[in-house]
Coordinates of C-alpha atoms in Angstrom, one line a residue:
Chain A
X1 CA 17.0 6.5 10.2
X2 CA 16.3 2.9 10.7
X3 CA 19.2 0.5 10.9
X4 CA 19.4 -1.1 7.5
X5 CA 22.6 -3.1 8.0
X6 CA 20.9 -6.5 8.7
X7 CA 18.6 -6.2 5.7
X8 CA 18.8 -7.7 2.3
X9 CA 19.3 -5.3 -0.6
X10 CA 17.7 -5.4 -4.0
X11 CA 19.8 -4.8 -7.1
X12 CA 18.5 -1.3 -7.2
X13 CA 19.7 -0.3 -3.7
X14 CA 22.5 2.0 -4.8
X15 CA 20.1 3.7 -7.3
X16 CA 17.5 4.3 -4.6
X17 CA 20.1 6.0 -2.5
X18 CA 21.3 8.0 -5.4
X19 CA 17.7 9.1 -6.1
X20 CA 17.4 10.3 -2.5
X21 CA 15.0 7.6 -1.3
X22 CA 14.0 7.2 2.3
X23 CA 14.8 3.6 2.9
X24 CA 12.9 1.5 5.4
X25 CA 12.8 -2.2 6.4
X26 CA 10.1 -4.2 4.6
X27 CA 9.9 -8.0 4.6
X28 CA 13.5 -8.3 5.5
X29 CA 14.7 -5.9 2.7
X30 CA 15.8 -2.3 2.7
X31 CA 13.2 -0.7 0.5
X32 CA 12.4 2.9 -0.6
X33 CA 9.2 4.1 1.1
X34 CA 9.4 7.4 -0.8
X35 CA 11.6 9.6 -2.8
X36 CA 12.1 13.4 -2.4
X37 CA 8.8 14.1 -4.2
X38 CA 6.9 12.4 -1.4
X39 CA 4.0 9.9 -1.3
X40 CA 1.3 12.3 -2.4
X41 CA 3.0 13.5 -5.5
X42 CA 4.4 10.1 -6.3
X43 CA 0.8 8.7 -6.2
X44 CA -0.6 11.4 -8.4
X45 CA 2.3 11.2 -10.8
X46 CA 1.7 7.4 -11.3
X47 CA -2.0 8.0 -12.2
X48 CA -1.2 10.9 -14.5
X49 CA 2.0 9.8 -16.2
X50 CA 4.1 6.8 -15.2
X51 CA 5.7 5.4 -12.0
X52 CA 8.7 3.1 -11.7
X53 CA 8.6 0.7 -8.7
X54 CA 11.3 -1.7 -7.5
X55 CA 9.5 -4.8 -6.5
X56 CA 12.5 -7.1 -6.6
X57 CA 11.9 -8.2 -3.0
X58 CA 9.0 -10.3 -4.3
X59 CA 9.5 -14.0 -5.0
X60 CA 9.8 -15.3 -8.5
X61 CA 9.5 -19.1 -9.0
X62 CA 9.4 -21.4 -12.0
X63 CA 7.6 -24.8 -11.9
X64 CA 8.8 -27.1 -14.6
X65 CA 6.9 -30.4 -15.3
X66 CA 9.2 -33.4 -15.3
X67 CA 7.0 -34.9 -18.1
X68 CA 7.6 -31.8 -20.3
X69 CA 3.9 -31.2 -20.6
X70 CA 3.0 -27.9 -18.9
X71 CA -0.5 -29.2 -18.2
X72 CA 1.0 -31.6 -15.7
X73 CA 2.5 -28.6 -13.8
X74 CA -0.8 -26.8 -14.0
X75 CA -2.7 -29.8 -12.6
X76 CA -0.1 -30.2 -9.8
X77 CA -0.4 -26.5 -8.8
X78 CA -4.2 -26.8 -8.9
X79 CA -3.9 -29.0 -5.7
X80 CA -2.7 -25.9 -3.9
X81 CA -4.9 -23.1 -5.4
X82 CA -8.6 -22.8 -6.1
X83 CA -7.8 -21.5 -9.5
X84 CA -8.2 -22.9 -13.1
X85 CA -4.5 -23.2 -13.9
X86 CA -4.9 -25.9 -16.6
X87 CA -7.2 -23.6 -18.5
X88 CA -4.7 -20.8 -18.6
X89 CA -3.4 -20.4 -22.1
X90 CA 0.3 -20.0 -22.9
X91 CA 1.4 -16.3 -22.6
X92 CA -1.4 -15.5 -20.1
X93 CA -1.4 -14.7 -16.4
X94 CA -4.0 -15.1 -13.7
X95 CA -4.4 -14.0 -10.1
X96 CA -4.2 -16.9 -7.6
X97 CA -4.4 -17.8 -3.9
X98 CA -2.7 -20.5 -1.8
X99 CA -5.3 -21.8 0.6
X100 CA -4.9 -23.7 3.8
X101 CA -7.1 -26.6 5.2
X102 CA -9.4 -24.2 6.9
X103 CA -10.0 -22.3 3.7
X104 CA -7.7 -19.4 4.9
X105 CA -5.1 -17.8 2.6
X106 CA -1.4 -18.6 2.9
X107 CA -0.5 -16.0 0.2
X108 CA -1.8 -14.4 -3.0
X109 CA 0.2 -14.7 -6.2
X110 CA 0.3 -14.3 -9.9
X111 CA 0.4 -17.4 -12.1
X112 CA 1.7 -17.4 -15.7
X113 CA 1.7 -20.2 -18.3
X114 CA 5.0 -19.7 -20.1
X115 CA 4.4 -22.5 -22.6
X116 CA 6.6 -25.2 -21.2
X117 CA 6.5 -24.2 -17.6
X118 CA 4.7 -22.0 -15.0
X119 CA 6.1 -18.8 -13.7
X120 CA 4.8 -17.4 -10.3
X121 CA 5.3 -14.1 -8.5
X122 CA 4.6 -14.3 -4.7
X123 CA 4.8 -11.9 -1.8
X124 CA 8.2 -11.1 -0.3
X125 CA 7.1 -11.8 3.3
X126 CA 5.7 -15.3 2.3
X127 CA 8.2 -16.4 -0.3
X128 CA 10.3 -18.8 1.8
X129 CA 7.1 -20.5 3.1
X130 CA 5.7 -20.5 -0.4
X131 CA 8.9 -22.1 -1.9
X132 CA 8.7 -24.8 0.9
X133 CA 5.0 -25.3 0.3
X134 CA 5.5 -25.8 -3.4
X135 CA 8.5 -28.0 -3.0
X136 CA 6.7 -30.3 -0.5
X137 CA 3.6 -30.7 -2.7
X138 CA 4.9 -30.5 -6.3
X139 CA 8.4 -32.1 -6.2
X140 CA 7.3 -35.5 -7.3
X141 CA 6.1 -34.2 -10.7
X142 CA 7.8 -30.8 -11.1
X143 CA 11.0 -28.9 -10.5
X144 CA 10.3 -25.9 -8.3
X145 CA 13.0 -23.3 -8.6
X146 CA 13.2 -19.9 -6.9
X147 CA 14.7 -17.3 -9.2
X148 CA 16.9 -15.5 -6.7
X149 CA 19.1 -13.9 -9.4
X150 CA 16.3 -11.9 -11.0
X151 CA 15.0 -8.4 -10.2
X152 CA 11.4 -7.2 -10.8
X153 CA 10.4 -3.7 -11.8
X154 CA 6.9 -2.4 -12.2
X155 CA 6.1 0.5 -14.6
X156 CA 2.6 1.7 -14.0
X157 CA 0.4 4.5 -15.4
X158 CA -1.0 5.9 -18.6
X159 CA 2.6 6.7 -19.8
X160 CA 4.0 3.2 -19.1
X161 CA 3.3 1.8 -22.5
X162 CA 5.1 4.5 -24.5
X163 CA 8.0 4.5 -22.1
X164 CA 8.5 0.7 -22.2
X165 CA 7.9 0.5 -25.9
X166 CA 11.1 2.5 -26.5
X167 CA 13.1 -0.1 -24.5
X168 CA 11.2 -3.2 -25.5
X169 CA 9.6 -2.7 -28.9
X170 CA 6.4 -4.7 -29.2
X171 CA 5.0 -4.4 -25.8
X172 CA 2.3 -2.1 -27.2
X173 CA 0.6 -5.1 -28.7
X174 CA 0.2 -6.8 -25.3
X175 CA -3.2 -6.6 -23.4
X176 CA -4.0 -6.9 -19.7
X177 CA -2.6 -10.1 -18.3
X178 CA -0.5 -11.0 -21.3
X179 CA 3.1 -12.2 -20.6
X180 CA 5.9 -12.4 -23.2
X181 CA 9.7 -12.5 -23.4
X182 CA 11.5 -9.5 -24.8
X183 CA 15.2 -8.8 -25.3
X184 CA 16.2 -5.9 -23.0
X185 CA 19.8 -4.9 -22.7
X186 CA 20.8 -8.2 -24.3
X187 CA 19.0 -10.4 -21.8
X188 CA 15.7 -12.1 -21.6
X189 CA 13.1 -10.0 -19.8
X190 CA 9.7 -11.5 -18.8
X191 CA 7.2 -8.8 -19.3
X192 CA 3.6 -9.0 -18.0
X193 CA 0.9 -6.4 -18.7
X194 CA -0.3 -6.2 -15.1
X195 CA 0.3 -4.4 -11.8
X196 CA -0.9 -3.3 -8.4
X197 CA -2.1 0.2 -9.0
X198 CA -5.3 0.0 -11.0
X199 CA -3.5 1.6 -13.9
X200 CA -2.4 0.1 -17.2
X201 CA 1.2 -1.0 -16.8
X202 CA 3.8 -3.7 -16.8
X203 CA 5.9 -5.8 -14.5
X204 CA 9.3 -6.6 -15.9
X205 CA 11.5 -9.5 -14.6
X206 CA 15.2 -9.1 -15.6
X207 CA 18.5 -10.6 -14.5
X208 CA 19.7 -8.8 -11.4
X209 CA 22.7 -7.5 -13.2
X210 CA 20.6 -5.7 -15.7
X211 CA 18.1 -4.1 -13.3
X212 CA 19.8 -0.8 -12.5
X213 CA 20.6 -0.1 -16.1
X214 CA 17.0 -0.8 -17.1
X215 CA 15.7 1.4 -14.3
X216 CA 18.0 4.3 -15.4
X217 CA 16.9 3.9 -19.0
X218 CA 13.3 4.1 -18.0
X219 CA 13.9 7.0 -15.7
X220 CA 15.4 8.9 -18.7
X221 CA 11.9 9.2 -20.1
X222 CA 10.6 12.5 -18.7
X223 CA 7.2 10.9 -17.9
X224 CA 8.7 8.3 -15.6
X225 CA 9.4 9.0 -11.9
X226 CA 10.6 6.6 -9.2
X227 CA 7.8 5.6 -6.8
X228 CA 8.2 4.2 -3.3
X229 CA 6.2 1.7 -1.2
X230 CA 4.2 4.5 0.4
X231 CA 2.5 5.4 -2.9
X232 CA 2.3 1.8 -3.9
X233 CA 0.1 1.2 -0.9
X234 CA -2.2 4.2 -1.5
X235 CA -2.5 3.3 -5.2
X236 CA -3.5 -0.3 -4.5
X237 CA -5.9 0.7 -1.8
X238 CA -7.7 3.1 -4.2
X239 CA -7.8 0.2 -6.7
X240 CA -9.4 -2.0 -4.1
X241 CA -6.6 -4.6 -4.2
X242 CA -5.7 -6.6 -1.1
X243 CA -2.5 -6.4 0.8
X244 CA -1.5 -9.8 2.1
X245 CA -1.0 -9.7 5.9
X246 CA -3.4 -6.8 6.2
X247 CA -6.6 -7.4 4.2
X248 CA -6.1 -11.2 3.8
X249 CA -4.3 -13.8 5.8
X250 CA -4.6 -17.3 7.1
X251 CA -7.9 -16.5 8.9
X252 CA -9.7 -15.0 5.9
X253 CA -11.3 -17.2 3.2
X254 CA -11.6 -16.2 -0.5
X255 CA -15.3 -15.7 0.0
X256 CA -15.0 -13.6 3.1
X257 CA -12.3 -11.5 1.3
X258 CA -14.7 -11.0 -1.7
X259 CA -12.1 -12.7 -3.9
X260 CA -14.4 -15.4 -5.4
X261 CA -13.8 -13.8 -8.8
X262 CA -10.3 -15.4 -8.6
X263 CA -12.0 -18.9 -8.7
X264 CA -13.1 -20.0 -12.1
X265 CA -16.0 -22.3 -13.0
X266 CA -13.8 -25.4 -13.4
X267 CA -12.9 -25.5 -9.7
X268 CA -16.3 -24.7 -8.4
X269 CA -19.2 -27.0 -7.6
X270 CA -20.2 -28.9 -10.8
X271 CA -16.9 -27.8 -12.6
X272 CA -14.7 -30.1 -14.5
X273 CA -12.1 -30.2 -11.7
X274 CA -14.3 -29.3 -8.7
X275 CA -12.5 -28.8 -5.4
X276 CA -9.2 -30.6 -4.9
X277 CA -7.5 -27.7 -3.2
X278 CA -6.8 -27.2 0.6
X279 CA -10.0 -26.0 2.4
X280 CA -12.2 -26.9 -0.6
X281 CA -15.1 -28.0 1.6
X282 CA -15.2 -24.8 3.5
X283 CA -14.7 -22.6 0.5
X284 CA -17.2 -24.4 -1.8
X285 CA -19.8 -24.3 1.0
X286 CA -19.3 -20.5 1.4
X287 CA -19.5 -20.0 -2.3
X288 CA -22.9 -21.6 -2.2
X289 CA -24.3 -20.1 1.0
X290 CA -22.2 -17.0 1.5
X291 CA -19.8 -16.2 4.4
X292 CA -20.7 -14.6 7.7
X293 CA -18.5 -11.6 7.0
X294 CA -17.3 -9.8 3.9
X295 CA -14.4 -7.5 3.0
X296 CA -16.0 -4.2 1.8
X297 CA -14.9 -0.7 0.8
X298 CA -15.5 2.0 3.4
X299 CA -15.9 5.7 2.7
X300 CA -15.3 7.9 5.8
X301 CA -18.0 10.6 5.8
X302 CA -15.7 13.1 7.5
X303 CA -12.2 14.2 6.6
X304 CA -10.7 12.1 9.3
X305 CA -8.6 9.2 7.8
X306 CA -9.6 5.8 9.2
X307 CA -6.6 3.5 9.3
X308 CA -5.9 -0.3 9.7
X309 CA -7.0 -1.5 13.1
X310 CA -9.9 0.9 13.6
X311 CA -12.9 -0.9 15.2
X312 CA -16.2 -0.7 13.3
X313 CA -19.5 -0.2 15.0
X314 CA -23.1 -0.3 13.9
X315 CA -24.1 2.7 16.0
X316 CA -22.6 6.0 17.1
X317 CA -22.8 5.0 20.8
X318 CA -22.7 1.7 22.7
X319 CA -22.5 -1.9 21.4
X320 CA -19.6 -4.1 20.6
X321 CA -17.4 -3.8 17.5
X322 CA -19.0 -5.4 14.5
X323 CA -15.9 -5.4 12.4
X324 CA -12.5 -4.0 11.8
X325 CA -10.7 -1.8 9.2
X326 CA -7.8 -3.7 7.5
X327 CA -6.4 -1.0 5.3
X328 CA -7.1 2.7 5.3
X329 CA -5.7 6.1 4.7
X330 CA -6.1 9.2 2.5
X331 CA -6.7 8.5 -1.2
X332 CA -4.8 11.2 -3.2
X333 CA -6.8 10.6 -6.4
X334 CA -10.1 10.2 -4.6
X335 CA -9.1 13.4 -2.6
X336 CA -10.7 11.9 0.5
X337 CA -10.1 9.1 3.0
X338 CA -10.7 5.6 1.8
X339 CA -10.6 2.3 3.7
X340 CA -11.5 -1.4 3.6
X341 CA -12.4 -3.8 6.2
X342 CA -14.5 -6.8 7.3
X343 CA -18.2 -6.4 8.4
X344 CA -21.0 -8.9 9.0
X345 CA -22.6 -10.1 5.7
X346 CA -25.9 -8.3 6.7
X347 CA -24.1 -5.0 6.9
X348 CA -22.0 -5.4 3.7
X349 CA -24.4 -3.7 1.3
X350 CA -23.1 -0.5 -0.4
X351 CA -24.6 2.5 1.4
X352 CA -24.8 0.8 4.8
X353 CA -24.0 3.5 7.4
X354 CA -21.4 2.4 10.1
X355 CA -19.0 4.1 12.5
X356 CA -15.2 3.7 12.8
X357 CA -13.4 4.5 16.0
X358 CA -10.5 6.9 15.6
X359 CA -8.7 8.2 18.7
X360 CA -11.6 7.3 20.9
X361 CA -14.2 8.9 18.8
X362 CA -16.7 7.3 16.4
X363 CA -16.8 8.8 12.9
X364 CA -19.5 7.9 10.4
X365 CA -18.3 5.7 7.4
X366 CA -20.4 4.2 4.6
X367 CA -19.9 0.8 3.0
X368 CA -18.9 1.5 -0.6
X369 CA -18.3 -0.5 -3.7
X370 CA -14.7 -1.3 -4.7
X371 CA -12.6 -0.1 -6.4
X372 CA -12.5 3.6 -5.4
X373 CA -10.9 4.5 -8.7
X374 CA -11.9 2.9 -12.0
X375 CA -9.2 0.6 -13.3
X376 CA -7.7 1.6 -16.6
X377 CA -6.3 -1.8 -17.7
X378 CA -5.8 -2.3 -21.5
X379 CA -8.3 -5.2 -22.0
X380 CA -9.0 -4.9 -25.7
Chain B
X1 CA 10.2 35.7 21.4
X2 CA 10.6 32.5 19.4
X3 CA 10.9 29.1 21.2
X4 CA 11.1 25.5 20.1
X5 CA 10.5 22.1 21.6
X6 CA 12.3 18.8 21.0
X7 CA 9.1 17.5 19.5
X8 CA 9.5 20.0 16.7
X9 CA 6.9 22.6 17.7
X10 CA 7.6 26.3 17.6
X11 CA 6.0 29.0 19.8
X12 CA 5.9 32.7 19.0
X13 CA 5.2 34.5 22.3
X14 CA 3.5 37.8 22.8
X15 CA 2.8 38.6 26.5
X16 CA 1.2 35.4 27.9
X17 CA -0.2 34.3 24.5
X18 CA 1.8 31.8 22.5
X19 CA 1.1 31.0 18.8
X20 CA 2.1 27.3 18.2
X21 CA 3.0 25.5 15.0
X22 CA 5.3 22.7 13.7
X23 CA 8.8 23.4 12.4
X24 CA 10.0 23.2 8.8
X25 CA 12.0 20.2 9.8
X26 CA 8.9 18.5 11.0
X27 CA 7.0 19.2 7.8
X28 CA 9.8 17.8 5.7
X29 CA 9.8 14.6 7.8
X30 CA 6.0 14.2 7.7
X31 CA 5.6 14.9 4.0
X32 CA 2.5 16.4 2.4
X33 CA -0.2 16.7 5.0
X34 CA -3.7 15.7 4.0
X35 CA -5.5 16.1 7.3
X36 CA -5.2 18.3 10.4
X37 CA -7.3 17.9 13.5
X38 CA -7.3 21.0 15.8
X39 CA -8.2 21.2 19.5
X40 CA -11.4 22.9 20.7
X41 CA -11.1 26.5 21.7
X42 CA -11.2 26.6 25.5
X43 CA -9.5 23.3 25.9
X44 CA -7.1 23.2 28.9
X45 CA -3.9 21.3 28.2
X46 CA -0.9 20.2 30.2
X47 CA 2.6 20.2 28.8
X48 CA 3.0 17.1 26.6
X49 CA -0.8 16.5 26.1
X50 CA -1.9 15.6 22.6
X51 CA -3.2 18.9 21.2
X52 CA -3.6 18.3 17.5
X53 CA -3.2 15.5 14.9
X54 CA -1.6 15.7 11.5
X55 CA -1.8 13.0 8.9
X56 CA 0.1 12.4 5.7
X57 CA -1.0 9.8 3.1
X58 CA 0.9 7.2 5.1
X59 CA 0.5 7.9 8.8
X60 CA -1.0 10.0 11.6
X61 CA 1.2 11.9 14.1
X62 CA 0.5 13.9 17.2
X63 CA 1.2 17.5 17.9
X64 CA 1.8 18.0 21.6
X65 CA 1.0 21.0 23.8
X66 CA 4.4 22.6 24.3
X67 CA 3.4 24.0 27.7
X68 CA 0.4 24.1 30.0
X69 CA -2.3 26.5 29.2
X70 CA -5.7 27.1 27.5
X71 CA -6.3 27.1 23.8
X72 CA -7.7 30.5 22.8
X73 CA -7.8 30.3 19.0
X74 CA -7.3 27.7 16.2
X75 CA -6.2 28.2 12.6
X76 CA -9.2 26.8 10.7
X77 CA -7.4 27.6 7.4
X78 CA -5.1 24.6 7.9
X79 CA -8.0 22.2 8.7
X80 CA -9.6 23.4 5.4
X81 CA -6.3 23.2 3.5
X82 CA -3.6 21.1 5.2
X83 CA -1.1 21.9 2.4
X84 CA -0.8 25.4 4.0
X85 CA 1.3 23.8 6.8
X86 CA 3.8 22.4 4.2
X87 CA 3.9 25.7 2.3
X88 CA 4.4 28.0 5.2
X89 CA 5.0 26.1 8.4
X90 CA 6.4 29.0 10.4
X91 CA 3.8 31.5 9.2
X92 CA 0.3 31.0 7.7
X93 CA 0.5 27.3 8.7
X94 CA 0.3 28.0 12.5
X95 CA -1.9 25.6 14.5
X96 CA -3.4 27.3 17.6
X97 CA -2.9 30.1 20.1
X98 CA -2.8 29.4 23.8
X99 CA -2.8 31.4 27.0
X100 CA 0.2 30.1 29.0
X101 CA -0.5 29.0 32.6
X102 CA 3.1 29.9 33.5
X103 CA 5.0 32.1 31.1
X104 CA 8.2 31.6 33.2
X105 CA 8.2 27.9 31.9
X106 CA 9.2 29.3 28.5
X107 CA 12.8 29.4 29.9
X108 CA 12.9 25.6 29.8
X109 CA 12.3 25.5 26.0
X110 CA 14.9 25.7 23.3
X111 CA 15.9 28.9 21.6
X112 CA 16.4 28.9 17.8
X113 CA 20.2 28.1 17.9
X114 CA 19.6 25.1 20.3
X115 CA 16.8 23.8 18.1
X116 CA 18.9 24.1 14.9
X117 CA 21.7 22.2 16.6
X118 CA 19.2 19.5 17.6
X119 CA 18.0 18.9 14.0
X120 CA 21.4 19.4 12.5

């Protein structure tokens, strides 16, 4: 077993050990990669019933406007993200991206308007850098506070609503990307109807001291099983969602990454608050003319899984690599290998035949539309 | 005769033909298998060569040739249904048969007691 002694622990560490998790280092934390059921069964259970994930390693941040007007915080944050934050209504959440001066991505995140302040959730591996980035650029007008004493649980799958309703009556009325406060175990929980699996579900921020009790309460529901990072990765891959550090990073722009849907009209050319974020000239130009390369879905045409790092070729023999796989593996719900990667724009159309090199041999793959499984978000 | 390697393969030996698979301990560590790549029949292997590949949802792992020899038969059933390896690793989940170049080399491998001591 890996040495976990130098790693940070989430408030659920003891519970993971009690549940028989295999713990691994992840972004400086000891995290459960799988429980005794194993990645395959955990994945399928989440799609069929409900999975409980510990995502307490992720960063939670509040941005409070010194003026008292949340619009001032939204406008300040808009200087760092190509997203319409000012147009986000109270109680609503939106996906966002921190960009750099080259148009690359420093992180991806969730942004919530909590009425009088903004609430962000950022990636574990980026959180220190994100805090510093936010503090540097927003401190004049806002108070930026990392919430280090809060845990984050995700409850995902078709059974999530019924299971959480028992603990937090009223969540049933929420729809996709709603965020609201609920009293759970006598403390304020921030509940969002969102997730990273393609399923309906919730993310629940609670004080660290309440996390284990909440997790145990949810696990008492027979439909709820604990799910590790292994299945979290295969679930998000099937859902076509990016993993920061693999599918997107400082060298990929939102347009290359096929994330232009995360940029609303107000921030695009001709919009009310056009540009004004790092890398705007690059990104707005790419929005107009397209990028040279695109992130696409890939369906291997044989049974051989194609994993991150595999080189992509236009032909079965000869030639230089034309792209690379950034995430890949076996999709338990698709019952076949699935992958995504970057290819030249001219080869990014669905149905384009390509080849991926695995163990020295080129295997046929086909460019496919994402996601690989239809999302089941509760939109209405 | 049943022999084991430190890389968690087992060999059932009859004459100079060894049937090779991976141990129960290995399947528990790997988790549910979703893909198996078998060697071609007739392939000559040296001890320690990559002979097969097994993949779980998460990762790919190699299965090594436990000794030198020639692959004489492969178990297509596990390529068609990798779960068979998890269900019956020491039986129906065998990987391939090989003709041993030097059956005397079997003496260097672990017996069952020594293997069990290794995996605890």
